[in-house]
Short mmCIF file of C-alpha atoms and ligand atoms in Angstrom, two decimals:
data_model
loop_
_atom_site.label_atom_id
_atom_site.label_comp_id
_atom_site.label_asym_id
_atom_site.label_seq_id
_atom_site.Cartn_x
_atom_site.Cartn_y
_atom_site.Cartn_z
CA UNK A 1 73.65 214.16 82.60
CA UNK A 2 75.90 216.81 80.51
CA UNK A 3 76.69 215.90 76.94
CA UNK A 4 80.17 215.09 76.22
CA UNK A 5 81.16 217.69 73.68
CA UNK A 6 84.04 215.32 72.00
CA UNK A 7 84.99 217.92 69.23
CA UNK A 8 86.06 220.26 71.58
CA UNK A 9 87.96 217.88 73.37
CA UNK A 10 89.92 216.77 70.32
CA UNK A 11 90.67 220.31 69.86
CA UNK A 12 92.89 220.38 73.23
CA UNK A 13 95.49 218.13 71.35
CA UNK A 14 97.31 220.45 69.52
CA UNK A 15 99.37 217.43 67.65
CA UNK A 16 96.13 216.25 65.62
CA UNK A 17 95.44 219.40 63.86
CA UNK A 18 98.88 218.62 61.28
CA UNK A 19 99.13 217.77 57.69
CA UNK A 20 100.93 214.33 57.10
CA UNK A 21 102.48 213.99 53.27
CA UNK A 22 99.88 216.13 52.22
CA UNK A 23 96.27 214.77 54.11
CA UNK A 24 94.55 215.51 57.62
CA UNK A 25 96.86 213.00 60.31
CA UNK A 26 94.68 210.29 61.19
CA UNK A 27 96.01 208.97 64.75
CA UNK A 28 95.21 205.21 64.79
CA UNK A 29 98.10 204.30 67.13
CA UNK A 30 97.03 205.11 70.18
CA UNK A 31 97.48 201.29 71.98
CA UNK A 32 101.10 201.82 71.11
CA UNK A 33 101.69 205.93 72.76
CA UNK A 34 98.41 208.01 73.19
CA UNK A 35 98.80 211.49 72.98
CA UNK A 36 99.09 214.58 75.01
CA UNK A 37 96.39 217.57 76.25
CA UNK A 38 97.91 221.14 76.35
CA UNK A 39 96.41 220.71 80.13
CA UNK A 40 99.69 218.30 80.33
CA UNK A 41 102.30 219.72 78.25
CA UNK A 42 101.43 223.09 80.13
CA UNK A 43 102.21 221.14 83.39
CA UNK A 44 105.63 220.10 82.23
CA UNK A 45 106.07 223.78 81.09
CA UNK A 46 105.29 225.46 84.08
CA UNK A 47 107.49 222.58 86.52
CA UNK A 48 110.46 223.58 84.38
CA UNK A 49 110.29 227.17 84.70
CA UNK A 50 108.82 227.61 88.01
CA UNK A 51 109.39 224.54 90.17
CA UNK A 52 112.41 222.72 88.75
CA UNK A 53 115.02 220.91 91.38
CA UNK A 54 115.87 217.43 93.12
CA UNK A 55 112.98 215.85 95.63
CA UNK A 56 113.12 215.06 99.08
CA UNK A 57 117.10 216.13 99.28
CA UNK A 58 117.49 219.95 99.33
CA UNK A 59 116.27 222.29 102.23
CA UNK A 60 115.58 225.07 100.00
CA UNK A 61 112.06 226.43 98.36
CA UNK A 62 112.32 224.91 94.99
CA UNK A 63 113.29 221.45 96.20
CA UNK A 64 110.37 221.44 98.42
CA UNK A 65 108.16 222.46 95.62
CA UNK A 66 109.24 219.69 93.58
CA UNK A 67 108.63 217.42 96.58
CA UNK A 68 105.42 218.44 96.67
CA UNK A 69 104.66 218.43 93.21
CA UNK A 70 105.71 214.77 92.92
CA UNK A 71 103.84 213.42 96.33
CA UNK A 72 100.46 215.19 94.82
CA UNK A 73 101.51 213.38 91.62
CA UNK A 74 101.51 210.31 93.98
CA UNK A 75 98.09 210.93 96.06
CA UNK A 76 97.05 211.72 92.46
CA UNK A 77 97.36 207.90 91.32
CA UNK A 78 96.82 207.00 94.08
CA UNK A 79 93.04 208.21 94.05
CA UNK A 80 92.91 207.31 90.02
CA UNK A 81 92.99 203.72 91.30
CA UNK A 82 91.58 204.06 94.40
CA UNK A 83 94.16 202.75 96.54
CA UNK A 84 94.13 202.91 100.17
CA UNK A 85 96.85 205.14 100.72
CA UNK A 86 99.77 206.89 98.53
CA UNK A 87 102.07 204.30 99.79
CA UNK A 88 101.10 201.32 97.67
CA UNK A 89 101.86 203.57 94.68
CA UNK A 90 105.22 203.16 93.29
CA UNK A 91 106.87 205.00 90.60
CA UNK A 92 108.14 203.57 87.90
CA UNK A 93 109.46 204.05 84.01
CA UNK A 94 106.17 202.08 82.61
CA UNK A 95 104.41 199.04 82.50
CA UNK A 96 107.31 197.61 81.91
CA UNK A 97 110.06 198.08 84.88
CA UNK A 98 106.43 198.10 87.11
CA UNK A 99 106.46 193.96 85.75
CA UNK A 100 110.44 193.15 86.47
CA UNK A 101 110.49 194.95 89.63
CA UNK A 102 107.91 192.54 90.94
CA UNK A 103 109.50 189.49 89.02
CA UNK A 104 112.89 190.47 90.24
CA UNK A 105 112.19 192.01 93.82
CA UNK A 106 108.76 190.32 95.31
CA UNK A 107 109.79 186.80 92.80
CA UNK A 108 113.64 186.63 94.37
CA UNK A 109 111.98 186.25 97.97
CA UNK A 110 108.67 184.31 97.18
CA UNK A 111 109.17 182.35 93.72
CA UNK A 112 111.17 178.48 94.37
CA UNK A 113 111.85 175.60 92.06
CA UNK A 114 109.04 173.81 91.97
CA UNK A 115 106.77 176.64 91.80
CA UNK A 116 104.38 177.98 88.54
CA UNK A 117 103.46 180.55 87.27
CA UNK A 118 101.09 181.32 85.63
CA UNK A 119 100.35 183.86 82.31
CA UNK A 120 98.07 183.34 79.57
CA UNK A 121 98.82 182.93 75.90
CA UNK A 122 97.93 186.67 74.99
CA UNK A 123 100.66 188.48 77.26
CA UNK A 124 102.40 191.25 76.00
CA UNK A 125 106.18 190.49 75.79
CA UNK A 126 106.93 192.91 78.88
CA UNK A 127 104.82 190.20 80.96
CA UNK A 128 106.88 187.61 79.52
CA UNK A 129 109.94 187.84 79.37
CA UNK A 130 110.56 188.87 83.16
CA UNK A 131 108.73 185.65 83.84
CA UNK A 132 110.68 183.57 81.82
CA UNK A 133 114.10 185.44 83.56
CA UNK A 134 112.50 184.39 86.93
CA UNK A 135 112.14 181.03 86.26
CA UNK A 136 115.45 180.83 84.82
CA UNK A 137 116.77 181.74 87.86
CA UNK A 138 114.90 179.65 90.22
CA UNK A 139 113.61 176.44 88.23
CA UNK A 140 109.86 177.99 88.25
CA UNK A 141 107.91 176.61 86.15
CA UNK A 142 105.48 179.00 83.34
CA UNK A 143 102.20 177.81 82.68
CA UNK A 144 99.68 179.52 80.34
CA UNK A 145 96.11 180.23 79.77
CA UNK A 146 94.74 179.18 76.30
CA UNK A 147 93.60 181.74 73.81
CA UNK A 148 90.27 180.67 71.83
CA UNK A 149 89.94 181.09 68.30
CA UNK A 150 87.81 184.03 69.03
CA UNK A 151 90.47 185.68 71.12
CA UNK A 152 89.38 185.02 74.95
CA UNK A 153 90.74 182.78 77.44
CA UNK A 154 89.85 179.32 77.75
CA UNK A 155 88.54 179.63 81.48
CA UNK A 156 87.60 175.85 80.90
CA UNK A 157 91.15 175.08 81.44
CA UNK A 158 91.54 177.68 84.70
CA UNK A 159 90.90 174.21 87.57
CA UNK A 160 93.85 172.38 85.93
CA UNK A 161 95.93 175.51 85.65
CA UNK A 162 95.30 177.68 88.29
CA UNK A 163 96.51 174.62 91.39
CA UNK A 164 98.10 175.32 94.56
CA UNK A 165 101.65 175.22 93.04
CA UNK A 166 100.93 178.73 91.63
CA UNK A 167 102.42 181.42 93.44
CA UNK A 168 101.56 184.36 90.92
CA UNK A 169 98.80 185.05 88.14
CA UNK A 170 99.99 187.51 85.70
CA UNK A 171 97.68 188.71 82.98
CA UNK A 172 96.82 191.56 80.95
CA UNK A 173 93.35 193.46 81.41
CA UNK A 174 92.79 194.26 78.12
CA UNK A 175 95.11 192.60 74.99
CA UNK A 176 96.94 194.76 73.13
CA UNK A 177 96.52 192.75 69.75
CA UNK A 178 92.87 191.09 70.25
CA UNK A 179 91.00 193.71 72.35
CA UNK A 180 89.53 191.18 74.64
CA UNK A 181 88.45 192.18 78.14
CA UNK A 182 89.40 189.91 80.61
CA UNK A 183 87.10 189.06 83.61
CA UNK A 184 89.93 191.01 86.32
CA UNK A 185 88.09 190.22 89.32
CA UNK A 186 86.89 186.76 88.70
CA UNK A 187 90.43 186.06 87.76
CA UNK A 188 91.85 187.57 91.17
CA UNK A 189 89.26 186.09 93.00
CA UNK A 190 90.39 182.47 91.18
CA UNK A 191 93.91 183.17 92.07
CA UNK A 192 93.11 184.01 96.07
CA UNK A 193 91.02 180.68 96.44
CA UNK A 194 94.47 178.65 95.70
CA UNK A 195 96.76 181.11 97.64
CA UNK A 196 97.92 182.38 94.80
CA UNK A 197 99.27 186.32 94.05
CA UNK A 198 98.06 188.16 90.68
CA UNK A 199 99.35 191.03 88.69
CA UNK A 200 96.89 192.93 86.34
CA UNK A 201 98.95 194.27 83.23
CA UNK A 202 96.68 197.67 83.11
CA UNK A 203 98.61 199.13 80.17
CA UNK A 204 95.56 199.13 77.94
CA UNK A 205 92.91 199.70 80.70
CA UNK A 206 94.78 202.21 82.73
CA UNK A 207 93.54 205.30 80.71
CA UNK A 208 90.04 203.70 78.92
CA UNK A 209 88.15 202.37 82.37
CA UNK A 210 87.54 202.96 85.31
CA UNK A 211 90.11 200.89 87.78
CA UNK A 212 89.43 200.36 91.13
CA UNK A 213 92.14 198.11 92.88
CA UNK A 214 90.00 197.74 96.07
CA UNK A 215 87.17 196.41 94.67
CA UNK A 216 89.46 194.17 92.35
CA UNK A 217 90.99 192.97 95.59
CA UNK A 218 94.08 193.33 93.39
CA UNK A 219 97.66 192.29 94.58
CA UNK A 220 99.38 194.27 92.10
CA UNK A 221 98.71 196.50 89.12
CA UNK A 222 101.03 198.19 86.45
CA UNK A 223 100.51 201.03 84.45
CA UNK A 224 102.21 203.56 81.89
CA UNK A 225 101.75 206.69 81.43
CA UNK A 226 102.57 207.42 77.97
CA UNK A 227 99.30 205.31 77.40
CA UNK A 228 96.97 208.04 79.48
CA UNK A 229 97.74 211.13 77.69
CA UNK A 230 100.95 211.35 79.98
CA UNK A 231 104.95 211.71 79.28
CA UNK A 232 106.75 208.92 78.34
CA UNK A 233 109.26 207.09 80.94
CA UNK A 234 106.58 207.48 83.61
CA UNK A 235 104.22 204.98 85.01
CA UNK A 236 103.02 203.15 88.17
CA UNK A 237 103.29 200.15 90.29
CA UNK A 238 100.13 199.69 92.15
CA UNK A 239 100.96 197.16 95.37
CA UNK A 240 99.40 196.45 98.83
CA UNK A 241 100.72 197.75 101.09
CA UNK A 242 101.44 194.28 103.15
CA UNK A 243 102.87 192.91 99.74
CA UNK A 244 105.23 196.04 99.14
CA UNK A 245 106.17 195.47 102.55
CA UNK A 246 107.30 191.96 101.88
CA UNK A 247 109.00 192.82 98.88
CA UNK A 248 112.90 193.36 99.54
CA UNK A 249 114.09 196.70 97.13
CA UNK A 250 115.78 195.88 93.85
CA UNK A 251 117.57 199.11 92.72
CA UNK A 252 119.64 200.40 95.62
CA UNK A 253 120.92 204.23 95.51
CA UNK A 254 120.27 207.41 97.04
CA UNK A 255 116.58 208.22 97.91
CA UNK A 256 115.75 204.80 98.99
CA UNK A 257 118.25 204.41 102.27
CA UNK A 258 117.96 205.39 105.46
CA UNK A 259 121.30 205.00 106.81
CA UNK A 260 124.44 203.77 104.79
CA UNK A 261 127.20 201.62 106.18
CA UNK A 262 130.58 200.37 104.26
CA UNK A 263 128.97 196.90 104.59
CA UNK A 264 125.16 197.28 104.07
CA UNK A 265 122.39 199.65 104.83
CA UNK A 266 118.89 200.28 105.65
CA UNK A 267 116.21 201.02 103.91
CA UNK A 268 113.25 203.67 103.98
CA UNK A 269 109.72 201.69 103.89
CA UNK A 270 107.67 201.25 100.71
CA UNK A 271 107.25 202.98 97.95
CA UNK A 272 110.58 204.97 98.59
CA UNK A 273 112.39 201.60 99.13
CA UNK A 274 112.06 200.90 95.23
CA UNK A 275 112.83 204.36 94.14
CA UNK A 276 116.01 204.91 94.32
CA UNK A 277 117.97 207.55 92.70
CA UNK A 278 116.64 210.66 91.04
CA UNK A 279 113.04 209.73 89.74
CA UNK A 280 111.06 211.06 87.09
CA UNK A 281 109.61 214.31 88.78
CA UNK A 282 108.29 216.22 85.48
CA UNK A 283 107.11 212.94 84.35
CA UNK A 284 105.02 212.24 87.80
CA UNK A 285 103.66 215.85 87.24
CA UNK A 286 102.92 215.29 84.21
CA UNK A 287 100.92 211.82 84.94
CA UNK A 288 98.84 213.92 87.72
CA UNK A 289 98.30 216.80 85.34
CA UNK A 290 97.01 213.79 82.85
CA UNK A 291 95.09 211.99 85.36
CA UNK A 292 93.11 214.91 86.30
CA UNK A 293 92.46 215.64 82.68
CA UNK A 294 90.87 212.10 82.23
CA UNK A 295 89.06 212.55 85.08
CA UNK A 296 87.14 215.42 84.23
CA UNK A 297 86.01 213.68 81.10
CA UNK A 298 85.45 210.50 83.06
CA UNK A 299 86.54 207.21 82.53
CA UNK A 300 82.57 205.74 82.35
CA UNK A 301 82.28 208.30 78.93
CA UNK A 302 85.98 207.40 77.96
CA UNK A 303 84.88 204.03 77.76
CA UNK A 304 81.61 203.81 76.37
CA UNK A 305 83.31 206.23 73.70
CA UNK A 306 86.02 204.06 72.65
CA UNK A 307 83.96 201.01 72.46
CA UNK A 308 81.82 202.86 69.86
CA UNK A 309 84.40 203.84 67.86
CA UNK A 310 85.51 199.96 67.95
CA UNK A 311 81.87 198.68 66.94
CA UNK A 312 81.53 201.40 64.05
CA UNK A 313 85.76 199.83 63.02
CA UNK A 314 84.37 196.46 63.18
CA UNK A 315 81.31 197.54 60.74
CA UNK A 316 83.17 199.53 58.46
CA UNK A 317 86.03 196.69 57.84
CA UNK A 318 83.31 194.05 57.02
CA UNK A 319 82.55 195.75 53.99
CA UNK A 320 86.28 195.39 52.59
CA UNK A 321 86.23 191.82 50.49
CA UNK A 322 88.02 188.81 52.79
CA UNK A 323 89.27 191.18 55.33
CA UNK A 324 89.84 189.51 58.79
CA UNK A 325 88.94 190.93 62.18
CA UNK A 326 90.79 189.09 65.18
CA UNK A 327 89.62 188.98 68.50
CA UNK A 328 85.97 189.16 69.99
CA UNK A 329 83.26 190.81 69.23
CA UNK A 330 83.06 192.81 72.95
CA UNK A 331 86.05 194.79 73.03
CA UNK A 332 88.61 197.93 74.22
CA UNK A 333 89.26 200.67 71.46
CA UNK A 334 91.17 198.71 68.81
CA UNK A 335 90.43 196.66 66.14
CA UNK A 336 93.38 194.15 65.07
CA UNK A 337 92.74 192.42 61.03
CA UNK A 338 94.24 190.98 58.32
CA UNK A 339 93.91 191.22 54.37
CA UNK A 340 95.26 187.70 52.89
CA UNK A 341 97.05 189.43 50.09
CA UNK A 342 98.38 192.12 51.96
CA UNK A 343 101.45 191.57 54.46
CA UNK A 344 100.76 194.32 57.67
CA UNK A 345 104.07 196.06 57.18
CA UNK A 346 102.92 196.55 53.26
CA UNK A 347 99.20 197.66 54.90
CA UNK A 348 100.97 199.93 57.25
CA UNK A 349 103.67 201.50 54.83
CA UNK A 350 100.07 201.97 52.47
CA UNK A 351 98.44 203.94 54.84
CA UNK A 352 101.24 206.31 55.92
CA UNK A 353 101.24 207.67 52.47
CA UNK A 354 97.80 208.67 53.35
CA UNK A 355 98.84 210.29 56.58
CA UNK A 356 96.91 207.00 58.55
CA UNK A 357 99.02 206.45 61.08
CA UNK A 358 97.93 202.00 61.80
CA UNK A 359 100.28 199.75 63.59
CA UNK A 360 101.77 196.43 61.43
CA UNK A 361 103.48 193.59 62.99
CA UNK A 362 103.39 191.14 65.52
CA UNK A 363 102.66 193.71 68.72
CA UNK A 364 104.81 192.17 70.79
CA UNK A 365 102.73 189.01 71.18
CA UNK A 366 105.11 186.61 68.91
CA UNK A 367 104.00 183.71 70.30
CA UNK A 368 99.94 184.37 70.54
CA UNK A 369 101.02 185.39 66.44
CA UNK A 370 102.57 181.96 65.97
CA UNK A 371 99.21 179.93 67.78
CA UNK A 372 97.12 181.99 65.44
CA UNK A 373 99.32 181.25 61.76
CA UNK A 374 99.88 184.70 61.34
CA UNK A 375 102.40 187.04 60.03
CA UNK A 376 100.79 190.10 62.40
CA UNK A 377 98.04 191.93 61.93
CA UNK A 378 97.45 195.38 61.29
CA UNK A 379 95.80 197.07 64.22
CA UNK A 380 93.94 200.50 64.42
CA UNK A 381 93.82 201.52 67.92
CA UNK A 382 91.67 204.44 69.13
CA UNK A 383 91.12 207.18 72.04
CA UNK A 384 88.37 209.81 73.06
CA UNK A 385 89.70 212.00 70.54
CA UNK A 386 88.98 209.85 67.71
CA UNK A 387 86.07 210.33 65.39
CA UNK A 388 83.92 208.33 62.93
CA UNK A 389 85.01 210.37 60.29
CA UNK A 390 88.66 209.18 60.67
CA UNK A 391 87.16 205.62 60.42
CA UNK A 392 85.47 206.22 57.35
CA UNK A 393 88.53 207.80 55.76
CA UNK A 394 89.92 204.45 57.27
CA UNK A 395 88.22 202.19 54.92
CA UNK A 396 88.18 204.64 52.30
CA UNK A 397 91.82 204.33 52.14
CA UNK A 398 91.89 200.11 52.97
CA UNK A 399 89.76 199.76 49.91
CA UNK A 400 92.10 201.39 47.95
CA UNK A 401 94.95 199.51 49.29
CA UNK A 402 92.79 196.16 48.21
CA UNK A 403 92.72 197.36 44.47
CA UNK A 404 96.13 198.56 44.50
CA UNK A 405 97.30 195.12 45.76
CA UNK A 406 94.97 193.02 43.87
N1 PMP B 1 101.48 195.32 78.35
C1 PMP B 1 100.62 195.64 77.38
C2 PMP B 1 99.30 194.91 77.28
C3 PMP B 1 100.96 196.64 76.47
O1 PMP B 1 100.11 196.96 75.50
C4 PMP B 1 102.20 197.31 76.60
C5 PMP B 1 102.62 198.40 75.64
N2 PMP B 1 102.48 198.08 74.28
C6 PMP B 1 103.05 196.94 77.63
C7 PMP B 1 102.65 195.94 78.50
C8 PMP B 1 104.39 197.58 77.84
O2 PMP B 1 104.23 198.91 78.21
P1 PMP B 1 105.47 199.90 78.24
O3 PMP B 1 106.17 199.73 76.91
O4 PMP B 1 104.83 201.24 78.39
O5 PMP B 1 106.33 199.52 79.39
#
């Protein structure tokens, strides 16, 4: 097996090599937006000047281009998650639209009063709210997981949760705020056995393992781009294709028809059914450009790479006086903590003088913040391009933030 030569790779990021008020940028935000390859921005370069015009519409030579260019971007994902055919992959803006298109489309058609369903108590807001919107709407009913003190689900509670009543299981893979892992297939396989539907929130998995939605026996599975070295306002809806099929369209416009009538219309079949209007064509080459990119690496080395750089986090923070870690021990690439006399925005404000670029805050999971007595935490989130170095100029800098604050 070849040795991954990780310095080199870092070196294809052209954004890392800058100054930041005055020291080396340390990129410890990558959970939040991961950054780009010159393999990708050199995509995005060449569709503008070269290939540049509107999909599926024009019968000209640049319009097919782009066509093509965004169905290879398609059969790119496609493959990336090993889906049985291009047509269970949707476009979409992110993570995000990816979770309200399936609250709002698949949820107006399958989700009643009466029904549940169910989240756990570690969802990100964007597979929240929707959820909460739904059963607005319909007089569903949320139920949620419990988080344990160490930051995984309380499966003890799954038989009384997960009952025939629930129609959909929506979790995240991997938690934005805690790191946990969470058991996918066990949890789909839980869901099937009481007729239930899941969605897998792959924001923080999509780009750091290996994701295989036939083994998974997945339903449906979001992504964003912006998290995989790709654009932002570019992501992906993984669906069956028998559950796309089911699924009325949402947004109606151009692109998604195929024939228009004063009073109503009809509709092209899945995925163009949910895409209507002008998509996000340099953004969908830009995904396949960045999928191919990760690929070559490999997401087996991505992974075992970002869980080191979590371990050698965890080791390094133990040695700052009362500093917190939250979440488990077995982990994705980021490392959420706490220093009692230091509020997270103070920590975070700290660091940027430093050029450490951290995350403060809540993380969008208010409520899992609230369970846990906490103001936020202050989370260092990492990538393949990361090095140890960074993490010991990481506590270098956290140690002096403890004496400055002390
Ligand atoms: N779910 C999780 C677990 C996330 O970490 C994020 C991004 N922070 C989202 C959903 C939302 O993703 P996006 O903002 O790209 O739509």
């Amino acid at each position: 097996s070849h040795q991954t030569d990780w310095h080199a790779i870092r070196a294809d990021f052209p954004i890392l090599n800058q100054e930041v008020r005055g020291h080396p940028l340390i990129y410890f935000d990558s959970a939040a937006s991961s950054q780009k390859p010159r393999a990708v921005l050199d995509a995005l370069l060449h569709y503008y000047e070269r290939d540049n015009a509107n999909v599926h519409r024009g019968l000209h030579e640049l319009s097919s281009r782009a066509t093509e260019a965004y169905e290879n971007a398609r059969s790119k994902v496609a493959r990336y998650l090993n889906a049985a055919t291009p047509e269970e992959i949707v476009f979409t803006r992110g993570t995000t639209e990816g979770i309200n298109l399936v609250a709002q489309a698949w949820g107006s058609r399958f989700v009643r009063e009466g029904d549940v369903i169910l989240l756990t108590e570690m969802e990100h807001h964007s597979n929240l709210v929707p959820w909460q919107l739904l059963a607005q709407r319909t007089g569903a009913t949320l139920r949620f997981i419990p988080v344990n003190e160490d930051g995984t689900l309380d499966l003890t509670e799954l038989p009384s949760l997960l009952t025939p009543e629930v129609k959909i299981f929506a979790f995240t893979h991997i938690s934005n705020s805690l790191g946990t892992i969470n058991p996918a297939a066990e949890l789909i396989a839980a869901s099937h056995a009481v007729g239930a539907i899941t969605l897998l929130d792959a924001a923080q998995s999509g780009g750091h393992l290996p994701l295989d939605v036939q083994a998974l026996n997945a339903d449906f599975v979001v992504i964003s781009g912006h998290k995989m070295c790709a654009p932002t306002g570019i992501g992906a809806l993984y669906g069956s294709a028998e559950l796309l099929e089911a699924t009325p369209p949402w947004h109606g416009g151009g692109e998604m028809i195929v024939s228009v009538g004063f009073q109503s219309s009809t509709y092209k079949p899945a995925p163009y059914k949910f895409e209507a209007g002008t998509p996000n064509i340099a953004g969908a080459v830009g995904l396949g450009a960045a999928i191919d990119y990760l690929e070559a690496i490999g997401r087996d080395a991505i992974f075992a790479h970002d869980a080191d750089l979590a371990a050698y986090a965890m080791r390094r923070l133990r040695e700052l006086p009362d500093l917190r870690i939250h979440g488990p021990e077995r982990r994705g690439g980021l490392v959420g903590f706490t220093m009692p006399a230091i509020h997270p925005h103070d920590l975070t404000t700290y660091a940027d003088r430093y050029g450490l670029a951290l995350r403060g805050g809540h993380h969008c999971n208010q409520p899992l913040m609230k369970k846990f007595r906490l103001p936020g935490t202050t989370r260092a989130s990492f990538y393949f391009y990361n090095t140890k170095e960074e993490i010991d100029r990481m506590t270098e800098i956290l140690f002096q933030a403890h004496h400055f604050f002390a």
